[in-house]
Amino acid sequence: MRLVDAAEPIFARHETFHPRYGWFRKAYAFAASDHGIFSADDAPVRMGVGKNMVRSIRFWGRAAKLVTTDPASPNRRAPEIVPTAIGHGLFSADGWDPFMEDPGTLWVLHWLLLAPPSLVPVWWVIFNQLHAVEFDDDSLERAIQAHIEATAQWPLPLAASVKKDISAFVRTYAPTTRTGRSSLEDVLDCPLRELGLLSRSAATSNLRFIIGPKPTLPNEIVGYAVFDYVARQARAARTVPLARLTSEAGGPGRAFKLHESDLHAALTAVSEGSHDVQLLSPTGTQQLSWSGDPAEIAVDLLNRYYAVRVRDLRAGSQGDQPVAAGMLVGPGGGRARQSSPTMASVETGAP
């Protein structure tokens, strides 16, 4: 996948703020309660944040595909912001994870930030086209500028805008080093740091990606990303090599920084609980095979994952009582049966 096909030429729209705890949920909740709140004059008062934070929350909600501009909005200059289906599915009152308590939700949000159309092209380049073992801000800037300059369809962004996006990326994913002037809020204010995708070299303090299995990454979330990725390709094939899922730019292997063996282990677990998914090796090459709509399989895997989480939570608080059949949350925030193989797909970029 090319950068021009994966992302929009948008830079530094986050008002220099990285996504903070609660902002993804707030973006959804505010849009769900009032489609026009983000352009209202009293939005800072009603949302309890500064004016530039209002714009940042709106941006991160859109970047994570939880909210989107309403194409039917009468005001084209200040369009209304409405929740998407995946936003409803995750954060509605009867959604999959309305209080964003489950670590799997952070992985879903990370995937949605990078999935096309990505509104953070600098991040997309870093995750998908940066091959350095270690890197610092200067090497990141040079690599990103080179990729953008090679994208002839895009205008060149200001160097200052690229630097702001790099800074937001580092503050979102990198572990921080406590200093005398840093507060606890500075260290703990971004949930995506918990994913453990970046580390710092003890010798150089440069950043490096952590490649390999991720302890908090559920198999079903890997499967969801795989089938969401396949669905976005709009290809008629019903098989895909694991090597492609691992190494292709824009794929889940690059987004989650996994080896092919890690993908194989996760998808093996997924296939064992699904009649629609198989792992094959007809010529010695590992391939993923499926029947049915990959977008529907992706949503079914989210339902499957969160069903287990809800069951476990209820077991801990209600004496091992099982979740009643038919009480799983569907993609629009409504109810869906646990075993439904024909659930409508979540259109992550649409209301």
CSV table of C-alpha atoms in Angstrom, one decimal:
chain,number,residue,atom,x,y,z
A,1,MET,CA,0.0,0.0,0.0
A,2,ARG,CA,1.3,3.5,-0.9
A,3,LEU,CA,1.1,6.5,1.4
A,4,VAL,CA,-1.1,8.3,-1.1
A,5,ASP,CA,-3.7,5.5,-0.9
A,6,ALA,CA,-3.5,5.0,2.9
A,7,ALA,CA,-3.6,8.6,4.2
A,8,GLU,CA,-4.8,12.1,3.7
A,9,PRO,CA,-2.3,15.0,3.4
A,10,ILE,CA,-3.2,16.4,6.8
A,11,PHE,CA,-0.5,17.7,9.1
A,12,ALA,CA,-0.4,19.2,12.6
A,13,ARG,CA,-4.2,19.4,13.0
A,14,HIS,CA,-4.0,18.2,16.7
A,15,GLU,CA,-3.1,21.7,18.1
A,16,THR,CA,0.2,20.1,19.4
A,17,PHE,CA,-1.8,17.9,21.8
A,18,HIS,CA,-1.4,14.1,21.7
A,19,PRO,CA,-4.5,12.0,22.5
A,20,ARG,CA,-5.0,12.0,26.3
A,21,TYR,CA,-6.9,9.7,28.6
A,22,GLY,CA,-10.6,10.0,28.0
A,23,TRP,CA,-10.4,12.1,24.8
A,24,PHE,CA,-11.5,9.3,22.5
A,25,ARG,CA,-14.5,8.6,24.7
A,26,LYS,CA,-15.2,12.3,25.0
A,27,ALA,CA,-15.1,12.9,21.3
A,28,TYR,CA,-17.7,10.2,20.8
A,29,ALA,CA,-19.9,11.3,23.8
A,30,PHE,CA,-19.9,14.9,22.8
A,31,ALA,CA,-20.8,14.2,19.2
A,32,ALA,CA,-23.5,11.7,20.2
A,33,SER,CA,-25.1,14.3,22.5
A,34,ASP,CA,-24.9,17.3,20.3
A,35,HIS,CA,-23.7,17.1,16.6
A,36,GLY,CA,-22.9,20.8,16.6
A,37,ILE,CA,-21.0,21.1,19.9
A,38,PHE,CA,-17.6,21.3,18.4
A,39,SER,CA,-18.4,24.4,16.4
A,40,ALA,CA,-20.5,26.0,19.2
A,41,ASP,CA,-19.2,29.3,20.7
A,42,ASP,CA,-19.6,27.9,24.2
A,43,ALA,CA,-18.0,24.6,23.4
A,44,PRO,CA,-15.0,25.2,25.8
A,45,VAL,CA,-17.3,26.0,28.7
A,46,ARG,CA,-19.6,23.0,28.0
A,47,MET,CA,-16.6,20.6,27.4
A,48,GLY,CA,-14.5,22.0,30.3
A,49,VAL,CA,-11.4,22.5,28.2
A,50,GLY,CA,-9.6,25.2,26.3
A,51,LYS,CA,-10.6,26.2,22.8
A,52,ASN,CA,-7.6,24.6,21.2
A,53,MET,CA,-8.3,21.4,23.2
A,54,VAL,CA,-11.8,21.3,21.7
A,55,ARG,CA,-10.3,21.2,18.2
A,56,SER,CA,-7.8,18.6,19.3
A,57,ILE,CA,-10.5,16.3,20.8
A,58,ARG,CA,-12.4,16.6,17.6
A,59,PHE,CA,-9.4,15.8,15.5
A,60,TRP,CA,-8.4,12.7,17.5
A,61,GLY,CA,-12.0,11.5,17.5
A,62,ARG,CA,-12.0,11.8,13.7
A,63,ALA,CA,-8.5,10.3,13.4
A,64,ALA,CA,-9.6,7.2,15.3
A,65,LYS,CA,-12.7,7.0,13.1
A,66,LEU,CA,-15.0,7.3,16.1
A,67,VAL,CA,-16.7,10.4,14.7
A,68,THR,CA,-16.9,12.0,11.3
A,69,THR,CA,-18.2,15.1,9.6
A,70,ASP,CA,-21.8,14.8,8.5
A,71,PRO,CA,-22.0,15.0,4.7
A,72,ALA,CA,-25.6,16.3,5.0
A,73,SER,CA,-24.6,19.2,7.3
A,74,PRO,CA,-26.1,22.5,6.2
A,75,ASN,CA,-23.1,24.4,7.2
A,76,ARG,CA,-20.2,23.3,5.0
A,77,ARG,CA,-17.7,25.6,6.8
A,78,ALA,CA,-18.5,24.2,10.2
A,79,PRO,CA,-20.0,20.8,9.5
A,80,GLU,CA,-21.7,18.8,12.3
A,81,ILE,CA,-19.8,16.0,13.8
A,82,VAL,CA,-21.6,12.7,14.2
A,83,PRO,CA,-20.6,9.3,15.7
A,84,THR,CA,-19.6,6.5,13.3
A,85,ALA,CA,-20.8,2.9,13.7
A,86,ILE,CA,-17.5,1.8,15.3
A,87,GLY,CA,-17.8,4.7,17.7
A,88,HIS,CA,-21.3,3.5,18.7
A,89,GLY,CA,-20.1,0.0,18.9
A,90,LEU,CA,-17.3,0.8,21.3
A,91,PHE,CA,-18.6,3.6,23.5
A,92,SER,CA,-22.4,3.8,23.5
A,93,ALA,CA,-24.1,3.0,26.8
A,94,ASP,CA,-24.5,-0.6,25.8
A,95,GLY,CA,-21.4,-0.7,23.7
A,96,TRP,CA,-18.5,-3.1,23.8
A,97,ASP,CA,-16.4,-1.0,26.2
A,98,PRO,CA,-18.3,2.2,27.2
A,99,PHE,CA,-15.8,3.2,29.8
A,100,MET,CA,-12.7,2.2,27.8
A,101,GLU,CA,-11.6,-0.2,30.6
A,102,ASP,CA,-10.4,-3.0,28.4
A,103,PRO,CA,-6.8,-3.1,27.1
A,104,GLY,CA,-8.0,-4.6,23.8
A,105,THR,CA,-9.8,-1.3,23.1
A,106,LEU,CA,-6.5,0.5,23.0
A,107,TRP,CA,-5.2,-1.8,20.3
A,108,VAL,CA,-8.4,-1.3,18.3
A,109,LEU,CA,-8.0,2.5,18.6
A,110,HIS,CA,-4.3,2.2,17.5
A,111,TRP,CA,-5.3,0.2,14.5
A,112,LEU,CA,-8.1,2.6,13.5
A,113,LEU,CA,-5.6,5.6,13.7
A,114,LEU,CA,-3.5,3.9,11.0
A,115,ALA,CA,-6.2,2.2,8.9
A,116,PRO,CA,-7.0,4.0,5.7
A,117,PRO,CA,-8.0,6.8,5.3
A,118,SER,CA,-5.4,7.7,8.0
A,119,LEU,CA,-5.5,11.3,9.2
A,120,VAL,CA,-2.0,11.0,10.7
A,121,PRO,CA,0.2,10.4,7.6
A,122,VAL,CA,3.4,11.1,9.6
A,123,TRP,CA,2.5,8.2,12.0
A,124,TRP,CA,1.7,6.0,9.0
A,125,VAL,CA,5.1,6.5,7.5
A,126,ILE,CA,6.8,5.8,10.8
A,127,PHE,CA,5.0,2.5,11.4
A,128,ASN,CA,5.0,1.3,7.8
A,129,GLN,CA,8.0,2.7,6.0
A,130,LEU,CA,10.7,3.3,8.5
A,131,HIS,CA,13.2,0.4,8.5
A,132,ALA,CA,15.9,1.8,10.9
A,133,VAL,CA,16.5,-0.2,14.1
A,134,GLU,CA,16.9,2.9,16.1
A,135,PHE,CA,15.9,6.5,15.3
A,136,ASP,CA,15.7,9.9,16.8
A,137,ASP,CA,13.7,13.0,15.9
A,138,ASP,CA,16.1,14.2,13.2
A,139,SER,CA,16.3,10.8,11.4
A,140,LEU,CA,12.5,10.6,11.6
A,141,GLU,CA,12.1,14.0,10.0
A,142,ARG,CA,14.5,13.2,7.2
A,143,ALA,CA,12.8,9.9,6.4
A,144,ILE,CA,9.3,11.4,6.5
A,145,GLN,CA,10.2,14.3,4.3
A,146,ALA,CA,11.7,11.9,1.8
A,147,HIS,CA,8.5,9.8,1.6
A,148,ILE,CA,6.3,12.9,1.3
A,149,GLU,CA,8.5,14.4,-1.4
A,150,ALA,CA,8.1,11.1,-3.3
A,151,THR,CA,4.3,11.4,-3.1
A,152,ALA,CA,3.9,13.7,-6.1
A,153,GLN,CA,0.1,14.1,-5.6
A,154,TRP,CA,0.7,15.9,-2.2
A,155,PRO,CA,1.8,19.4,-1.5
A,156,LEU,CA,4.9,19.6,0.7
A,157,PRO,CA,4.0,20.4,4.3
A,158,LEU,CA,5.8,22.9,6.4
A,159,ALA,CA,8.8,21.4,8.2
A,160,ALA,CA,7.4,22.8,11.4
A,161,SER,CA,4.1,20.8,10.9
A,162,VAL,CA,6.1,17.6,10.4
A,163,LYS,CA,8.0,18.3,13.6
A,164,LYS,CA,4.8,18.8,15.5
A,165,ASP,CA,3.4,15.5,14.2
A,166,ILE,CA,6.7,13.7,15.2
A,167,SER,CA,6.5,15.3,18.7
A,168,ALA,CA,2.9,14.1,19.1
A,169,PHE,CA,3.9,10.6,17.9
A,170,VAL,CA,6.7,10.3,20.4
A,171,ARG,CA,4.6,11.6,23.3
A,172,THR,CA,1.8,9.1,22.3
A,173,TYR,CA,3.9,5.9,22.2
A,174,ALA,CA,7.3,6.4,23.8
A,175,PRO,CA,8.1,5.7,27.4
A,176,THR,CA,8.9,8.9,29.2
A,177,THR,CA,11.8,9.7,31.5
A,178,ARG,CA,10.9,11.4,34.8
A,179,THR,CA,12.7,14.6,35.4
A,180,GLY,CA,12.6,17.1,38.2
A,181,ARG,CA,10.2,19.3,36.1
A,182,SER,CA,7.9,16.5,34.9
A,183,SER,CA,4.6,15.7,36.7
A,184,LEU,CA,2.8,12.4,37.2
A,185,GLU,CA,0.2,13.7,34.7
A,186,ASP,CA,3.0,14.2,32.1
A,187,VAL,CA,4.1,10.6,32.5
A,188,LEU,CA,0.7,9.0,32.6
A,189,ASP,CA,-1.4,11.1,30.3
A,190,CYS,CA,-1.6,9.0,27.1
A,191,PRO,CA,-3.2,5.5,27.1
A,192,LEU,CA,-1.4,4.3,24.0
A,193,ARG,CA,1.9,4.2,25.8
A,194,GLU,CA,0.5,1.1,27.6
A,195,LEU,CA,0.8,-0.8,24.3
A,196,GLY,CA,4.5,-1.2,24.6
A,197,LEU,CA,5.3,-0.5,21.0
A,198,LEU,CA,8.3,1.7,21.6
A,199,SER,CA,11.3,1.5,23.9
A,200,ARG,CA,14.4,3.7,24.5
A,201,SER,CA,17.9,2.4,24.0
A,202,ALA,CA,19.8,2.3,27.2
A,203,ALA,CA,23.0,3.3,25.4
A,204,THR,CA,21.8,6.1,23.2
A,205,SER,CA,18.3,7.0,24.5
A,206,ASN,CA,17.1,6.7,20.9
A,207,LEU,CA,13.7,5.2,20.2
A,208,ARG,CA,13.2,1.7,18.8
A,209,PHE,CA,10.2,-0.4,18.0
A,210,ILE,CA,9.6,-3.5,20.1
A,211,ILE,CA,9.2,-6.3,17.5
A,212,GLY,CA,7.5,-9.5,18.5
A,213,PRO,CA,4.6,-10.7,20.6
A,214,LYS,CA,2.7,-8.2,22.7
A,215,PRO,CA,1.4,-9.4,26.1
A,216,THR,CA,-1.7,-7.3,26.0
A,217,LEU,CA,-2.7,-7.8,22.4
A,218,PRO,CA,-5.6,-10.3,22.2
A,219,ASN,CA,-5.8,-12.8,19.4
A,220,GLU,CA,-9.3,-11.7,18.4
A,221,ILE,CA,-8.1,-8.1,18.0
A,222,VAL,CA,-5.3,-9.3,15.7
A,223,GLY,CA,-7.9,-11.2,13.8
A,224,TYR,CA,-10.1,-8.1,13.7
A,225,ALA,CA,-7.3,-6.0,12.3
A,226,VAL,CA,-6.4,-8.6,9.7
A,227,PHE,CA,-10.0,-8.9,8.3
A,228,ASP,CA,-10.6,-5.1,8.5
A,229,TYR,CA,-7.4,-4.7,6.5
A,230,VAL,CA,-8.5,-7.3,4.0
A,231,ALA,CA,-12.0,-5.7,3.7
A,232,ARG,CA,-10.4,-2.3,3.0
A,233,GLN,CA,-8.4,-3.8,0.1
A,234,ALA,CA,-11.7,-4.6,-1.7
A,235,ARG,CA,-10.2,-7.6,-3.4
A,236,ALA,CA,-12.1,-10.6,-4.5
A,237,ALA,CA,-9.6,-13.2,-3.3
A,238,ARG,CA,-10.4,-15.4,-0.3
A,239,THR,CA,-6.8,-16.1,0.7
A,240,VAL,CA,-3.8,-14.0,1.7
A,241,PRO,CA,-0.3,-15.1,2.5
A,242,LEU,CA,0.8,-14.5,6.1
A,243,ALA,CA,4.0,-13.0,4.8
A,244,ARG,CA,2.0,-10.2,3.1
A,245,LEU,CA,0.0,-9.5,6.3
A,246,THR,CA,3.3,-9.3,8.2
A,247,SER,CA,5.4,-7.2,5.9
A,248,GLU,CA,3.1,-5.2,3.6
A,249,ALA,CA,2.9,-1.5,4.3
A,250,GLY,CA,-0.5,-0.8,6.0
A,251,GLY,CA,-0.9,-4.3,7.2
A,252,PRO,CA,-1.4,-5.5,10.8
A,253,GLY,CA,2.1,-6.9,11.0
A,254,ARG,CA,3.6,-3.4,10.6
A,255,ALA,CA,0.9,-1.7,12.8
A,256,PHE,CA,1.4,-4.1,15.7
A,257,LYS,CA,5.1,-4.8,15.1
A,258,LEU,CA,4.7,-8.6,14.9
A,259,HIS,CA,6.7,-11.4,13.4
A,260,GLU,CA,5.0,-13.8,11.0
A,261,SER,CA,5.1,-16.4,13.7
A,262,ASP,CA,3.2,-14.1,16.0
A,263,LEU,CA,0.5,-13.6,13.4
A,264,HIS,CA,0.4,-17.3,12.8
A,265,ALA,CA,-0.1,-18.0,16.5
A,266,ALA,CA,-2.9,-15.4,16.9
A,267,LEU,CA,-4.7,-16.5,13.7
A,268,THR,CA,-4.4,-20.2,14.7
A,269,ALA,CA,-6.3,-19.4,17.9
A,270,VAL,CA,-8.9,-17.3,15.9
A,271,SER,CA,-9.4,-20.2,13.4
A,272,GLU,CA,-10.0,-22.7,16.2
A,273,GLY,CA,-13.1,-20.8,17.2
A,274,SER,CA,-14.5,-20.0,13.8
A,275,HIS,CA,-15.9,-22.0,10.9
A,276,ASP,CA,-15.2,-19.2,8.5
A,277,VAL,CA,-11.4,-18.9,9.0
A,278,GLN,CA,-8.7,-21.4,8.2
A,279,LEU,CA,-4.9,-21.5,8.0
A,280,LEU,CA,-3.5,-23.4,5.0
A,281,SER,CA,-0.1,-24.2,3.6
A,282,PRO,CA,-0.8,-25.9,0.3
A,283,THR,CA,2.7,-25.1,-1.2
A,284,GLY,CA,4.6,-24.7,2.1
A,285,THR,CA,3.6,-21.1,2.3
A,286,GLN,CA,1.3,-20.1,5.2
A,287,GLN,CA,-1.9,-18.6,4.0
A,288,LEU,CA,-5.1,-17.3,5.6
A,289,SER,CA,-8.3,-18.5,4.1
A,290,TRP,CA,-11.9,-17.4,4.8
A,291,SER,CA,-15.4,-17.7,3.6
A,292,GLY,CA,-17.9,-14.9,3.8
A,293,ASP,CA,-17.6,-11.1,4.0
A,294,PRO,CA,-14.3,-10.2,5.7
A,295,ALA,CA,-15.9,-7.0,7.2
A,296,GLU,CA,-18.5,-9.2,8.9
A,297,ILE,CA,-15.8,-11.6,10.2
A,298,ALA,CA,-13.9,-8.6,11.6
A,299,VAL,CA,-17.0,-7.4,13.6
A,300,ASP,CA,-17.8,-11.0,14.7
A,301,LEU,CA,-14.3,-11.2,16.2
A,302,LEU,CA,-14.9,-8.0,18.2
A,303,ASN,CA,-18.2,-9.4,19.5
A,304,ARG,CA,-16.4,-12.7,20.4
A,305,TYR,CA,-13.6,-10.9,22.2
A,306,TYR,CA,-15.8,-8.5,24.2
A,307,ALA,CA,-18.3,-11.3,25.0
A,308,VAL,CA,-15.5,-13.2,26.8
A,309,ARG,CA,-14.5,-10.1,28.6
A,310,VAL,CA,-18.0,-9.4,29.8
A,311,ARG,CA,-18.5,-13.0,30.8
A,312,ASP,CA,-15.2,-12.8,32.9
A,313,LEU,CA,-16.3,-9.6,34.5
A,314,ARG,CA,-19.7,-11.0,35.4
A,315,ALA,CA,-18.1,-14.2,36.7
A,316,GLY,CA,-15.9,-12.2,39.0
A,317,SER,CA,-18.8,-10.1,40.4
A,318,GLN,CA,-21.8,-12.5,40.2
A,319,GLY,CA,-20.6,-15.9,41.0
A,320,ASP,CA,-19.7,-17.3,37.6
A,321,GLN,CA,-23.1,-16.4,36.0
A,322,PRO,CA,-22.8,-16.7,32.2
A,323,VAL,CA,-23.7,-13.9,29.9
A,324,ALA,CA,-27.2,-14.5,28.5
A,325,ALA,CA,-27.5,-15.4,24.8
A,326,GLY,CA,-28.5,-12.5,22.7
A,327,MET,CA,-26.9,-9.9,24.9
A,328,LEU,CA,-23.8,-9.1,22.9
A,329,VAL,CA,-23.5,-5.6,21.5
A,330,GLY,CA,-23.8,-5.1,17.8
A,331,PRO,CA,-21.9,-2.6,15.7
A,332,GLY,CA,-24.4,0.2,16.1
A,333,GLY,CA,-24.7,-0.1,19.8
A,334,GLY,CA,-27.8,-2.3,19.7
A,335,ARG,CA,-28.1,-6.0,20.7
A,336,ALA,CA,-26.9,-8.8,18.6
A,337,ARG,CA,-26.9,-12.6,19.1
A,338,GLN,CA,-23.7,-14.2,20.2
A,339,SER,CA,-23.5,-16.7,17.4
A,340,SER,CA,-24.8,-14.4,14.6
A,341,PRO,CA,-22.6,-15.0,11.5
A,342,THR,CA,-24.4,-12.4,9.4
A,343,MET,CA,-24.0,-9.3,11.5
A,344,ALA,CA,-23.7,-6.1,9.5
A,345,SER,CA,-20.2,-4.8,9.2
A,346,VAL,CA,-19.0,-1.7,11.0
A,347,GLU,CA,-18.4,1.0,8.5
A,348,THR,CA,-15.7,2.8,10.4
A,349,GLY,CA,-15.7,5.9,8.2
A,350,ALA,CA,-19.4,6.5,8.1
A,351,PRO,CA,-22.1,7.6,10.5
